Structures are given as structure tokens and as C-alpha cells.
JSON list of C-alpha atoms in Angstrom, two decimals:
[
{"chain": "V", "resi": 1, "resn": "GLY", "atom": "CA", "xyz": [0.00, 0.00, 0.00]},
{"chain": "V", "resi": 2, "resn": "ALA", "atom": "CA", "xyz": [0.95, 3.65, -0.21]},
{"chain": "V", "resi": 3, "resn": "GLY", "atom": "CA", "xyz": [3.37, 5.01, 2.34]},
{"chain": "V", "resi": 4, "resn": "VAL", "atom": "CA", "xyz": [3.50, 8.44, 3.92]},
{"chain": "V", "resi": 5, "resn": "SER", "atom": "CA", "xyz": [3.65, 11.15, 1.31]},
{"chain": "V", "resi": 6, "resn": "GLN", "atom": "CA", "xyz": [4.72, 14.75, 1.68]},
{"chain": "V", "resi": 7, "resn": "SER", "atom": "CA", "xyz": [4.43, 17.73, -0.59]},
{"chain": "V", "resi": 8, "resn": "PRO", "atom": "CA", "xyz": [6.13, 19.64, -1.94]},
{"chain": "V", "resi": 9, "resn": "SER", "atom": "CA", "xyz": [9.37, 17.70, -2.02]},
{"chain": "V", "resi": 10, "resn": "ASN", "atom": "CA", "xyz": [11.32, 20.93, -2.33]},
{"chain": "V", "resi": 11, "resn": "LYS", "atom": "CA", "xyz": [10.32, 24.48, -1.48]},
{"chain": "V", "resi": 12, "resn": "VAL", "atom": "CA", "xyz": [12.38, 27.60, -2.01]},
{"chain": "V", "resi": 13, "resn": "THR", "atom": "CA", "xyz": [10.94, 30.76, -0.56]},
{"chain": "V", "resi": 14, "resn": "GLU", "atom": "CA", "xyz": [11.97, 34.27, 0.31]},
{"chain": "V", "resi": 15, "resn": "LYS", "atom": "CA", "xyz": [12.46, 35.44, 3.84]},
{"chain": "V", "resi": 16, "resn": "GLY", "atom": "CA", "xyz": [9.23, 36.76, 5.30]},
{"chain": "V", "resi": 17, "resn": "LYS", "atom": "CA", "xyz": [6.90, 34.65, 3.17]},
{"chain": "V", "resi": 18, "resn": "ASP", "atom": "CA", "xyz": [4.53, 32.03, 4.59]},
{"chain": "V", "resi": 19, "resn": "VAL", "atom": "CA", "xyz": [4.81, 28.36, 3.59]},
{"chain": "V", "resi": 20, "resn": "GLU", "atom": "CA", "xyz": [2.55, 25.34, 3.98]},
{"chain": "V", "resi": 21, "resn": "LEU", "atom": "CA", "xyz": [3.89, 21.81, 4.09]},
{"chain": "V", "resi": 22, "resn": "ARG", "atom": "CA", "xyz": [1.55, 18.89, 3.64]},
{"chain": "V", "resi": 23, "resn": "CYS", "atom": "CA", "xyz": [1.62, 15.34, 4.96]},
{"chain": "V", "resi": 24, "resn": "ASP", "atom": "CA", "xyz": [-0.58, 12.43, 3.90]},
{"chain": "V", "resi": 25, "resn": "PRO", "atom": "CA", "xyz": [-0.23, 9.62, 6.43]},
{"chain": "V", "resi": 26, "resn": "ILE", "atom": "CA", "xyz": [-0.79, 5.94, 5.80]},
{"chain": "V", "resi": 27, "resn": "SER", "atom": "CA", "xyz": [-4.49, 5.21, 5.65]},
{"chain": "V", "resi": 28, "resn": "GLY", "atom": "CA", "xyz": [-5.82, 4.12, 9.04]},
{"chain": "V", "resi": 29, "resn": "HIS", "atom": "CA", "xyz": [-2.93, 5.55, 11.03]},
{"chain": "V", "resi": 30, "resn": "THR", "atom": "CA", "xyz": [-4.31, 7.71, 13.81]},
{"chain": "V", "resi": 31, "resn": "ALA", "atom": "CA", "xyz": [-1.00, 9.08, 15.10]},
{"chain": "V", "resi": 32, "resn": "LEU", "atom": "CA", "xyz": [1.02, 11.61, 13.11]},
{"chain": "V", "resi": 33, "resn": "TYR", "atom": "CA", "xyz": [4.31, 13.32, 13.93]},
{"chain": "V", "resi": 34, "resn": "TRP", "atom": "CA", "xyz": [6.28, 16.23, 12.51]},
{"chain": "V", "resi": 35, "resn": "TYR", "atom": "CA", "xyz": [10.08, 16.55, 12.79]},
{"chain": "V", "resi": 36, "resn": "ARG", "atom": "CA", "xyz": [12.69, 18.99, 11.55]},
{"chain": "V", "resi": 37, "resn": "GLN", "atom": "CA", "xyz": [16.15, 17.94, 10.43]},
{"chain": "V", "resi": 38, "resn": "SER", "atom": "CA", "xyz": [18.62, 20.76, 10.09]},
{"chain": "V", "resi": 39, "resn": "LEU", "atom": "CA", "xyz": [22.03, 20.31, 8.47]},
{"chain": "V", "resi": 40, "resn": "GLY", "atom": "CA", "xyz": [24.33, 18.46, 10.84]},
{"chain": "V", "resi": 41, "resn": "GLN", "atom": "CA", "xyz": [21.61, 18.09, 13.44]},
{"chain": "V", "resi": 42, "resn": "GLY", "atom": "CA", "xyz": [19.49, 15.20, 14.56]},
{"chain": "V", "resi": 43, "resn": "LEU", "atom": "CA", "xyz": [15.77, 15.03, 14.10]},
{"chain": "V", "resi": 44, "resn": "GLU", "atom": "CA", "xyz": [14.02, 17.65, 16.19]},
{"chain": "V", "resi": 45, "resn": "PHE", "atom": "CA", "xyz": [10.55, 16.62, 17.38]},
{"chain": "V", "resi": 46, "resn": "LEU", "atom": "CA", "xyz": [7.99, 19.34, 16.63]},
{"chain": "V", "resi": 47, "resn": "ILE", "atom": "CA", "xyz": [4.50, 18.05, 17.33]},
{"chain": "V", "resi": 48, "resn": "TYR", "atom": "CA", "xyz": [2.33, 14.96, 17.35]},
{"chain": "V", "resi": 49, "resn": "PHE", "atom": "CA", "xyz": [-1.35, 14.35, 16.64]},
{"chain": "V", "resi": 50, "resn": "GLN", "atom": "CA", "xyz": [-3.65, 11.69, 17.92]},
{"chain": "V", "resi": 51, "resn": "GLY", "atom": "CA", "xyz": [-6.59, 11.95, 15.56]},
{"chain": "V", "resi": 52, "resn": "ASN", "atom": "CA", "xyz": [-7.14, 15.66, 15.01]},
{"chain": "V", "resi": 53, "resn": "SER", "atom": "CA", "xyz": [-5.88, 16.62, 18.45]},
{"chain": "V", "resi": 54, "resn": "ALA", "atom": "CA", "xyz": [-2.38, 17.93, 19.23]},
{"chain": "V", "resi": 55, "resn": "PRO", "atom": "CA", "xyz": [-2.10, 17.76, 23.03]},
{"chain": "V", "resi": 56, "resn": "ASP", "atom": "CA", "xyz": [1.43, 19.14, 23.23]},
{"chain": "V", "resi": 57, "resn": "LYS", "atom": "CA", "xyz": [2.59, 22.02, 21.07]},
{"chain": "V", "resi": 58, "resn": "SER", "atom": "CA", "xyz": [5.67, 22.81, 23.16]},
{"chain": "V", "resi": 59, "resn": "GLY", "atom": "CA", "xyz": [8.06, 21.37, 20.56]},
{"chain": "V", "resi": 60, "resn": "LEU", "atom": "CA", "xyz": [7.18, 23.98, 17.96]},
{"chain": "V", "resi": 61, "resn": "PRO", "atom": "CA", "xyz": [10.19, 26.35, 17.70]},
{"chain": "V", "resi": 62, "resn": "SER", "atom": "CA", "xyz": [8.21, 29.60, 17.79]},
{"chain": "V", "resi": 63, "resn": "ASP", "atom": "CA", "xyz": [4.73, 31.02, 17.42]},
{"chain": "V", "resi": 64, "resn": "ARG", "atom": "CA", "xyz": [5.40, 31.35, 13.70]},
{"chain": "V", "resi": 65, "resn": "PHE", "atom": "CA", "xyz": [4.93, 27.59, 13.46]},
{"chain": "V", "resi": 66, "resn": "SER", "atom": "CA", "xyz": [1.51, 25.97, 13.56]},
{"chain": "V", "resi": 67, "resn": "ALA", "atom": "CA", "xyz": [0.08, 22.64, 12.54]},
{"chain": "V", "resi": 68, "resn": "GLU", "atom": "CA", "xyz": [-3.33, 21.22, 12.03]},
{"chain": "V", "resi": 69, "resn": "ARG", "atom": "CA", "xyz": [-4.89, 17.96, 11.06]},
{"chain": "V", "resi": 70, "resn": "THR", "atom": "CA", "xyz": [-8.37, 17.58, 9.68]},
{"chain": "V", "resi": 71, "resn": "GLY", "atom": "CA", "xyz": [-10.49, 14.50, 9.28]},
{"chain": "V", "resi": 72, "resn": "GLY", "atom": "CA", "xyz": [-7.91, 12.47, 11.15]},
{"chain": "V", "resi": 73, "resn": "SER", "atom": "CA", "xyz": [-5.85, 12.26, 7.99]},
{"chain": "V", "resi": 74, "resn": "VAL", "atom": "CA", "xyz": [-3.95, 15.01, 6.16]},
{"chain": "V", "resi": 75, "resn": "SER", "atom": "CA", "xyz": [-1.84, 17.37, 8.22]},
{"chain": "V", "resi": 76, "resn": "THR", "atom": "CA", "xyz": [-0.46, 20.78, 7.33]},
{"chain": "V", "resi": 77, "resn": "LEU", "atom": "CA", "xyz": [2.54, 22.46, 8.93]},
{"chain": "V", "resi": 78, "resn": "THR", "atom": "CA", "xyz": [2.50, 26.22, 8.39]},
{"chain": "V", "resi": 79, "resn": "ILE", "atom": "CA", "xyz": [5.45, 28.51, 8.90]},
{"chain": "V", "resi": 80, "resn": "GLN", "atom": "CA", "xyz": [4.65, 32.20, 8.88]},
{"chain": "V", "resi": 81, "resn": "ARG", "atom": "CA", "xyz": [7.14, 34.97, 8.10]},
{"chain": "V", "resi": 82, "resn": "THR", "atom": "CA", "xyz": [9.87, 32.45, 7.30]},
{"chain": "V", "resi": 83, "resn": "GLN", "atom": "CA", "xyz": [13.43, 33.10, 8.45]},
{"chain": "V", "resi": 84, "resn": "GLN", "atom": "CA", "xyz": [16.67, 31.71, 7.09]},
{"chain": "V", "resi": 85, "resn": "GLU", "atom": "CA", "xyz": [17.09, 29.54, 10.18]},
{"chain": "V", "resi": 86, "resn": "ASP", "atom": "CA", "xyz": [13.87, 27.73, 9.20]},
{"chain": "V", "resi": 87, "resn": "SER", "atom": "CA", "xyz": [15.76, 26.12, 6.31]},
{"chain": "V", "resi": 88, "resn": "ALA", "atom": "CA", "xyz": [15.72, 22.37, 6.96]},
{"chain": "V", "resi": 89, "resn": "VAL", "atom": "CA", "xyz": [14.14, 19.10, 5.91]},
{"chain": "V", "resi": 90, "resn": "TYR", "atom": "CA", "xyz": [10.71, 18.70, 7.46]},
{"chain": "V", "resi": 91, "resn": "LEU", "atom": "CA", "xyz": [9.74, 15.08, 8.03]},
{"chain": "V", "resi": 92, "resn": "CYS", "atom": "CA", "xyz": [6.35, 13.62, 8.74]},
{"chain": "V", "resi": 93, "resn": "ALA", "atom": "CA", "xyz": [5.70, 10.18, 10.20]},
{"chain": "V", "resi": 94, "resn": "SER", "atom": "CA", "xyz": [2.61, 8.20, 11.07]},
{"chain": "V", "resi": 95, "resn": "SER", "atom": "CA", "xyz": [1.90, 5.18, 13.20]},
{"chain": "V", "resi": 96, "resn": "LEU", "atom": "CA", "xyz": [-1.09, 2.97, 13.78]},
{"chain": "V", "resi": 97, "resn": "ASP", "atom": "CA", "xyz": [-1.81, 4.69, 17.06]},
{"chain": "V", "resi": 98, "resn": "LEU", "atom": "CA", "xyz": [0.16, 6.25, 19.88]},
{"chain": "V", "resi": 99, "resn": "ALA", "atom": "CA", "xyz": [0.46, 3.02, 21.93]},
{"chain": "V", "resi": 100, "resn": "GLY", "atom": "CA", "xyz": [2.66, 4.81, 24.41]},
{"chain": "V", "resi": 101, "resn": "GLY", "atom": "CA", "xyz": [4.94, 5.82, 21.59]},
{"chain": "V", "resi": 102, "resn": "LEU", "atom": "CA", "xyz": [6.08, 2.27, 20.93]},
{"chain": "V", "resi": 103, "resn": "ASN", "atom": "CA", "xyz": [4.41, 1.66, 17.58]},
{"chain": "V", "resi": 104, "resn": "GLU", "atom": "CA", "xyz": [6.71, 1.80, 14.59]},
{"chain": "V", "resi": 105, "resn": "GLN", "atom": "CA", "xyz": [6.71, 5.16, 12.90]},
{"chain": "V", "resi": 106, "resn": "PHE", "atom": "CA", "xyz": [6.63, 5.23, 9.11]},
{"chain": "V", "resi": 107, "resn": "PHE", "atom": "CA", "xyz": [8.39, 8.25, 7.69]},
{"chain": "V", "resi": 108, "resn": "GLY", "atom": "CA", "xyz": [7.69, 10.24, 4.58]},
{"chain": "V", "resi": 109, "resn": "PRO", "atom": "CA", "xyz": [10.45, 11.40, 2.21]},
{"chain": "V", "resi": 110, "resn": "GLY", "atom": "CA", "xyz": [10.44, 14.91, 3.67]},
{"chain": "V", "resi": 111, "resn": "THR", "atom": "CA", "xyz": [10.12, 18.44, 2.35]},
{"chain": "V", "resi": 112, "resn": "ARG", "atom": "CA", "xyz": [13.36, 20.35, 1.87]},
{"chain": "V", "resi": 113, "resn": "LEU", "atom": "CA", "xyz": [12.70, 23.99, 2.72]},
{"chain": "V", "resi": 114, "resn": "THR", "atom": "CA", "xyz": [15.18, 26.67, 1.68]},
{"chain": "V", "resi": 115, "resn": "VAL", "atom": "CA", "xyz": [14.62, 30.22, 2.84]},
{"chain": "V", "resi": 116, "resn": "LEU", "atom": "CA", "xyz": [16.63, 32.77, 0.88]},
{"chain": "L", "resi": 1, "resn": "GLY", "atom": "CA", "xyz": [16.26, 16.88, 29.51]},
{"chain": "L", "resi": 2, "resn": "ASP", "atom": "CA", "xyz": [16.43, 13.58, 27.68]},
{"chain": "L", "resi": 3, "resn": "SER", "atom": "CA", "xyz": [19.15, 13.26, 25.05]},
{"chain": "L", "resi": 4, "resn": "VAL", "atom": "CA", "xyz": [20.86, 10.78, 22.72]},
{"chain": "L", "resi": 5, "resn": "THR", "atom": "CA", "xyz": [24.52, 10.90, 21.77]},
{"chain": "L", "resi": 6, "resn": "GLN", "atom": "CA", "xyz": [25.90, 8.99, 18.78]},
{"chain": "L", "resi": 7, "resn": "MET", "atom": "CA", "xyz": [29.42, 8.59, 17.56]},
{"chain": "L", "resi": 8, "resn": "GLU", "atom": "CA", "xyz": [30.46, 11.04, 14.88]},
{"chain": "L", "resi": 9, "resn": "GLY", "atom": "CA", "xyz": [30.62, 9.78, 11.35]},
{"chain": "L", "resi": 10, "resn": "PRO", "atom": "CA", "xyz": [31.28, 9.00, 8.69]},
{"chain": "L", "resi": 11, "resn": "VAL", "atom": "CA", "xyz": [32.28, 5.43, 9.39]},
{"chain": "L", "resi": 12, "resn": "THR", "atom": "CA", "xyz": [34.00, 3.77, 6.45]},
{"chain": "L", "resi": 13, "resn": "LEU", "atom": "CA", "xyz": [34.46, -0.01, 6.45]},
{"chain": "L", "resi": 14, "resn": "SER", "atom": "CA", "xyz": [35.38, -2.71, 4.01]},
{"chain": "L", "resi": 15, "resn": "GLU", "atom": "CA", "xyz": [32.82, -5.35, 3.14]},
{"chain": "L", "resi": 16, "resn": "GLU", "atom": "CA", "xyz": [32.59, -8.15, 5.75]},
{"chain": "L", "resi": 17, "resn": "ALA", "atom": "CA", "xyz": [34.10, -5.98, 8.48]},
{"chain": "L", "resi": 18, "resn": "PHE", "atom": "CA", "xyz": [32.62, -5.81, 11.97]},
{"chain": "L", "resi": 19, "resn": "LEU", "atom": "CA", "xyz": [30.48, -2.77, 12.71]},
{"chain": "L", "resi": 20, "resn": "THR", "atom": "CA", "xyz": [29.86, -0.94, 15.95]},
{"chain": "L", "resi": 21, "resn": "ILE", "atom": "CA", "xyz": [28.04, 2.37, 16.13]},
{"chain": "L", "resi": 22, "resn": "ASN", "atom": "CA", "xyz": [27.98, 3.73, 19.66]},
{"chain": "L", "resi": 23, "resn": "CYS", "atom": "CA", "xyz": [24.89, 5.26, 21.20]},
{"chain": "L", "resi": 24, "resn": "THR", "atom": "CA", "xyz": [24.46, 6.51, 24.75]},
{"chain": "L", "resi": 25, "resn": "TYR", "atom": "CA", "xyz": [21.47, 8.19, 26.27]},
{"chain": "L", "resi": 26, "resn": "THR", "atom": "CA", "xyz": [20.36, 10.36, 29.15]},
{"chain": "L", "resi": 27, "resn": "ALA", "atom": "CA", "xyz": [16.77, 9.95, 30.25]},
{"chain": "L", "resi": 28, "resn": "THR", "atom": "CA", "xyz": [14.49, 10.03, 33.23]},
{"chain": "L", "resi": 29, "resn": "GLY", "atom": "CA", "xyz": [12.38, 6.97, 33.82]},
{"chain": "L", "resi": 30, "resn": "TYR", "atom": "CA", "xyz": [12.62, 3.87, 31.69]},
{"chain": "L", "resi": 31, "resn": "PRO", "atom": "CA", "xyz": [12.81, 4.82, 28.03]},
{"chain": "L", "resi": 32, "resn": "SER", "atom": "CA", "xyz": [12.41, 2.55, 25.04]},
{"chain": "L", "resi": 33, "resn": "LEU", "atom": "CA", "xyz": [15.30, 2.61, 22.59]},
{"chain": "L", "resi": 34, "resn": "PHE", "atom": "CA", "xyz": [15.36, 2.42, 18.81]},
{"chain": "L", "resi": 35, "resn": "TRP", "atom": "CA", "xyz": [17.64, 2.33, 15.81]},
{"chain": "L", "resi": 36, "resn": "TYR", "atom": "CA", "xyz": [16.32, 3.83, 12.59]},
{"chain": "L", "resi": 37, "resn": "VAL", "atom": "CA", "xyz": [18.09, 3.64, 9.22]},
{"chain": "L", "resi": 38, "resn": "GLN", "atom": "CA", "xyz": [17.90, 5.95, 6.23]},
{"chain": "L", "resi": 39, "resn": "TYR", "atom": "CA", "xyz": [19.11, 4.43, 2.96]},
{"chain": "L", "resi": 40, "resn": "PRO", "atom": "CA", "xyz": [20.13, 6.82, 0.17]},
{"chain": "L", "resi": 41, "resn": "GLY", "atom": "CA", "xyz": [17.07, 8.45, -1.36]},
{"chain": "L", "resi": 42, "resn": "GLU", "atom": "CA", "xyz": [14.66, 6.81, 1.06]},
{"chain": "L", "resi": 43, "resn": "GLY", "atom": "CA", "xyz": [12.79, 7.77, 4.22]},
{"chain": "L", "resi": 44, "resn": "LEU", "atom": "CA", "xyz": [13.77, 6.67, 7.71]},
{"chain": "L", "resi": 45, "resn": "GLN", "atom": "CA", "xyz": [12.67, 3.18, 8.66]},
{"chain": "L", "resi": 46, "resn": "LEU", "atom": "CA", "xyz": [12.75, 1.29, 11.89]},
{"chain": "L", "resi": 47, "resn": "LEU", "atom": "CA", "xyz": [15.67, -1.14, 12.12]},
{"chain": "L", "resi": 48, "resn": "LEU", "atom": "CA", "xyz": [15.22, -2.52, 15.64]},
{"chain": "L", "resi": 49, "resn": "LYS", "atom": "CA", "xyz": [14.02, -1.62, 19.09]},
{"chain": "L", "resi": 50, "resn": "ALA", "atom": "CA", "xyz": [14.26, -2.65, 22.76]},
{"chain": "L", "resi": 51, "resn": "THR", "atom": "CA", "xyz": [11.75, -1.68, 25.41]},
{"chain": "L", "resi": 52, "resn": "LYS", "atom": "CA", "xyz": [13.43, -2.68, 28.67]},
{"chain": "L", "resi": 53, "resn": "ALA", "atom": "CA", "xyz": [16.83, -3.28, 30.22]},
{"chain": "L", "resi": 54, "resn": "ASP", "atom": "CA", "xyz": [18.80, -6.26, 28.87]},
{"chain": "L", "resi": 55, "resn": "ASP", "atom": "CA", "xyz": [16.46, -6.63, 25.89]},
{"chain": "L", "resi": 56, "resn": "LYS", "atom": "CA", "xyz": [18.24, -7.30, 22.61]},
{"chain": "L", "resi": 57, "resn": "GLY", "atom": "CA", "xyz": [16.74, -5.95, 19.42]},
{"chain": "L", "resi": 58, "resn": "SER", "atom": "CA", "xyz": [17.77, -7.60, 16.17]},
{"chain": "L", "resi": 59, "resn": "ASN", "atom": "CA", "xyz": [16.97, -7.33, 12.49]},
{"chain": "L", "resi": 60, "resn": "LYS", "atom": "CA", "xyz": [18.80, -7.93, 9.18]},
{"chain": "L", "resi": 61, "resn": "GLY", "atom": "CA", "xyz": [21.88, -9.14, 11.05]},
{"chain": "L", "resi": 62, "resn": "PHE", "atom": "CA", "xyz": [22.06, -6.01, 13.19]},
{"chain": "L", "resi": 63, "resn": "GLU", "atom": "CA", "xyz": [21.82, -6.24, 16.99]},
{"chain": "L", "resi": 64, "resn": "ALA", "atom": "CA", "xyz": [21.68, -3.82, 19.88]},
{"chain": "L", "resi": 65, "resn": "THR", "atom": "CA", "xyz": [21.34, -4.55, 23.60]},
{"chain": "L", "resi": 66, "resn": "TYR", "atom": "CA", "xyz": [19.68, -2.17, 26.05]},
{"chain": "L", "resi": 67, "resn": "ARG", "atom": "CA", "xyz": [22.29, -1.63, 28.78]},
{"chain": "L", "resi": 68, "resn": "LYS", "atom": "CA", "xyz": [20.81, 0.35, 31.63]},
{"chain": "L", "resi": 69, "resn": "GLU", "atom": "CA", "xyz": [23.99, 0.24, 33.71]},
{"chain": "L", "resi": 70, "resn": "THR", "atom": "CA", "xyz": [25.97, 2.01, 30.99]},
{"chain": "L", "resi": 71, "resn": "THR", "atom": "CA", "xyz": [22.96, 3.86, 29.45]},
{"chain": "L", "resi": 72, "resn": "SER", "atom": "CA", "xyz": [23.98, 2.52, 26.06]},
{"chain": "L", "resi": 73, "resn": "PHE", "atom": "CA", "xyz": [22.38, 0.93, 23.02]},
{"chain": "L", "resi": 74, "resn": "HIS", "atom": "CA", "xyz": [25.28, 0.25, 20.66]},
{"chain": "L", "resi": 75, "resn": "LEU", "atom": "CA", "xyz": [24.48, -1.07, 17.19]},
{"chain": "L", "resi": 76, "resn": "GLU", "atom": "CA", "xyz": [26.53, -4.02, 15.95]},
{"chain": "L", "resi": 77, "resn": "LYS", "atom": "CA", "xyz": [26.76, -6.20, 12.87]},
{"chain": "L", "resi": 78, "resn": "GLY", "atom": "CA", "xyz": [29.22, -9.03, 12.40]},
{"chain": "L", "resi": 79, "resn": "SER", "atom": "CA", "xyz": [29.77, -8.65, 8.65]},
{"chain": "L", "resi": 80, "resn": "VAL", "atom": "CA", "xyz": [28.65, -5.54, 6.80]},
{"chain": "L", "resi": 81, "resn": "GLN", "atom": "CA", "xyz": [27.69, -5.40, 3.16]},
{"chain": "L", "resi": 82, "resn": "VAL", "atom": "CA", "xyz": [27.82, -2.58, 0.63]},
{"chain": "L", "resi": 83, "resn": "SER", "atom": "CA", "xyz": [24.01, -2.46, 0.83]},
{"chain": "L", "resi": 84, "resn": "ASP", "atom": "CA", "xyz": [24.28, -1.45, 4.51]},
{"chain": "L", "resi": 85, "resn": "SER", "atom": "CA", "xyz": [25.62, 1.95, 3.49]},
{"chain": "L", "resi": 86, "resn": "ALA", "atom": "CA", "xyz": [23.17, 4.39, 5.04]},
{"chain": "L", "resi": 87, "resn": "VAL", "atom": "CA", "xyz": [22.68, 6.85, 7.88]},
{"chain": "L", "resi": 88, "resn": "TYR", "atom": "CA", "xyz": [21.81, 5.25, 11.23]},
{"chain": "L", "resi": 89, "resn": "PHE", "atom": "CA", "xyz": [19.87, 7.12, 13.93]},
{"chain": "L", "resi": 90, "resn": "CYS", "atom": "CA", "xyz": [19.60, 6.13, 17.57]},
{"chain": "L", "resi": 91, "resn": "ALA", "atom": "CA", "xyz": [16.43, 7.30, 19.34]},
{"chain": "L", "resi": 92, "resn": "LEU", "atom": "CA", "xyz": [14.56, 7.03, 22.60]},
{"chain": "L", "resi": 93, "resn": "ILE", "atom": "CA", "xyz": [11.11, 7.66, 23.93]},
{"chain": "L", "resi": 94, "resn": "ASN", "atom": "CA", "xyz": [9.79, 7.79, 27.45]},
{"chain": "L", "resi": 95, "resn": "PRO", "atom": "CA", "xyz": [6.46, 5.94, 27.20]},
{"chain": "L", "resi": 96, "resn": "GLY", "atom": "CA", "xyz": [3.53, 8.25, 27.68]},
{"chain": "L", "resi": 97, "resn": "THR", "atom": "CA", "xyz": [5.40, 11.33, 26.50]},
{"chain": "L", "resi": 98, "resn": "TYR", "atom": "CA", "xyz": [5.07, 10.57, 22.77]},
{"chain": "L", "resi": 99, "resn": "LYS", "atom": "CA", "xyz": [8.12, 12.73, 22.19]},
{"chain": "L", "resi": 100, "resn": "TYR", "atom": "CA", "xyz": [10.90, 10.91, 20.38]},
{"chain": "L", "resi": 101, "resn": "ILE", "atom": "CA", "xyz": [14.48, 12.08, 20.92]},
{"chain": "L", "resi": 102, "resn": "PHE", "atom": "CA", "xyz": [16.85, 11.30, 18.03]},
{"chain": "L", "resi": 103, "resn": "GLY", "atom": "CA", "xyz": [20.60, 11.40, 17.82]},
{"chain": "L", "resi": 104, "resn": "THR", "atom": "CA", "xyz": [22.37, 13.28, 15.05]},
{"chain": "L", "resi": 105, "resn": "GLY", "atom": "CA", "xyz": [22.85, 10.18, 12.91]},
{"chain": "L", "resi": 106, "resn": "THR", "atom": "CA", "xyz": [25.97, 8.28, 11.86]},
{"chain": "L", "resi": 107, "resn": "ARG", "atom": "CA", "xyz": [26.76, 7.81, 8.21]},
{"chain": "L", "resi": 108, "resn": "LEU", "atom": "CA", "xyz": [28.12, 4.38, 7.31]},
{"chain": "L", "resi": 109, "resn": "LYS", "atom": "CA", "xyz": [29.92, 3.76, 4.05]},
{"chain": "L", "resi": 110, "resn": "VAL", "atom": "CA", "xyz": [30.84, 0.20, 3.13]},
{"chain": "L", "resi": 111, "resn": "LEU", "atom": "CA", "xyz": [33.39, -0.32, 0.37]},
{"chain": "L", "resi": 112, "resn": "ALA", "atom": "CA", "xyz": [33.48, -3.40, -1.85]}
]
């Protein structure tokens, strides 16, 4: 079956513009996660969803970042007024359910964001 | 806070060599530990996991043992192949927090 898909695969934008990154999880997966991978850094956990609910938004780097999930499926990560330090690969993952965090996460290919 | 430390890469080995990639962690409570692998051009995928002390995770010839006394989860393989060339990430999660902590990744290059 289809895996996790993300779009766009690459996004180049100018400083100050808003961007939207999309994630389509595996069908039937109720848990969804967003990560950021900056050059030379590990994966930075941003936010998770169980269904449409995001109980903990503390991982988002600033109030310019927001995420939503509708219909328990597609999720959108929005970055407002982008800055050069937002340049990174943004990864999305889904799992069958939260299960205390122990279910295998299936990762998408990522969106490479470049802010000029 | 919780953290994962991996050995710096890249690691370059000849085919059939023995592999060790070190991973140590700092965590409160009793975390579960994971190794994820990212092959060139592909997304991260789970390689193996261990959920309690002394558990050994294994998959595709790779092994890692959860050592609580040394807070380590080193990845090993007895004989690497060119197809093992990838980036390997060590990770932990404290159950109930849903927040995964990943290391910076270690790039492995295996030469024929």
C-alpha cells in the first residue's frame, strides 16, 4: 500500500513569506508526527497528533509555526514569516496509534525547505 | 532533559568488516530505545528496538542490547555489506510522553 507522502518535495521561498507543508499519512494511522532535520543536526521533534488533536505544542520552535490535522488524515505544517534559520528538511511520520509511543513510525520522504 | 549521543561519522568499512556504532542516552524513567536507518534516497525506517533493560533488538543481522547500567544501546553487525551503506539514527522515547528524541545520525559507508 501507499506510504506516507509529503508535498512539496522541495520548497524555495523568500524570507518573510509564509509556507505550507503537507503530509498524507498511511491510511488508518491515527497518530502523526512532525520533525525537523537541520544540516548536521538530529531530528528535532515538533509536534504529534492523535486523531485531530495535538495535546502538546511545546516542541514547535516559535509562534510562527503551527500545525493542524483535519479529518484524522492530512496534516499541514504552516510557517509564517519564514526566516533563514527555518531552512531544513521537514519530516512527517505516522503510526497505527500512539500506543505509548512504541508503535513503529513510518516516515515520509520529507520536504526540503530553503529560505533565501 | 532527555538526550541521545551517537558517535560522529562517517564510518567507512570494508565489506565483511565488523560494525559498531555507539549510542548513549540520558533519560528520566525507563525509556524505550530504537535504531532507525535511512538508505540513500529513502525515508527513515525502523531497524530494531528494545523496550526494557537487557532486551536485545535484532533485524537484518544487526543487533543492539539495552544496557541500563551504561545507558547505552550500541548497534553491531558481524559482517557488513555494501548495501548497509546508510545513515543510522539512535532514538529514545519515554512511554507516555510521545516525544521521540533522536541522535544526530551516523553515516556508514561500506566499500566493496
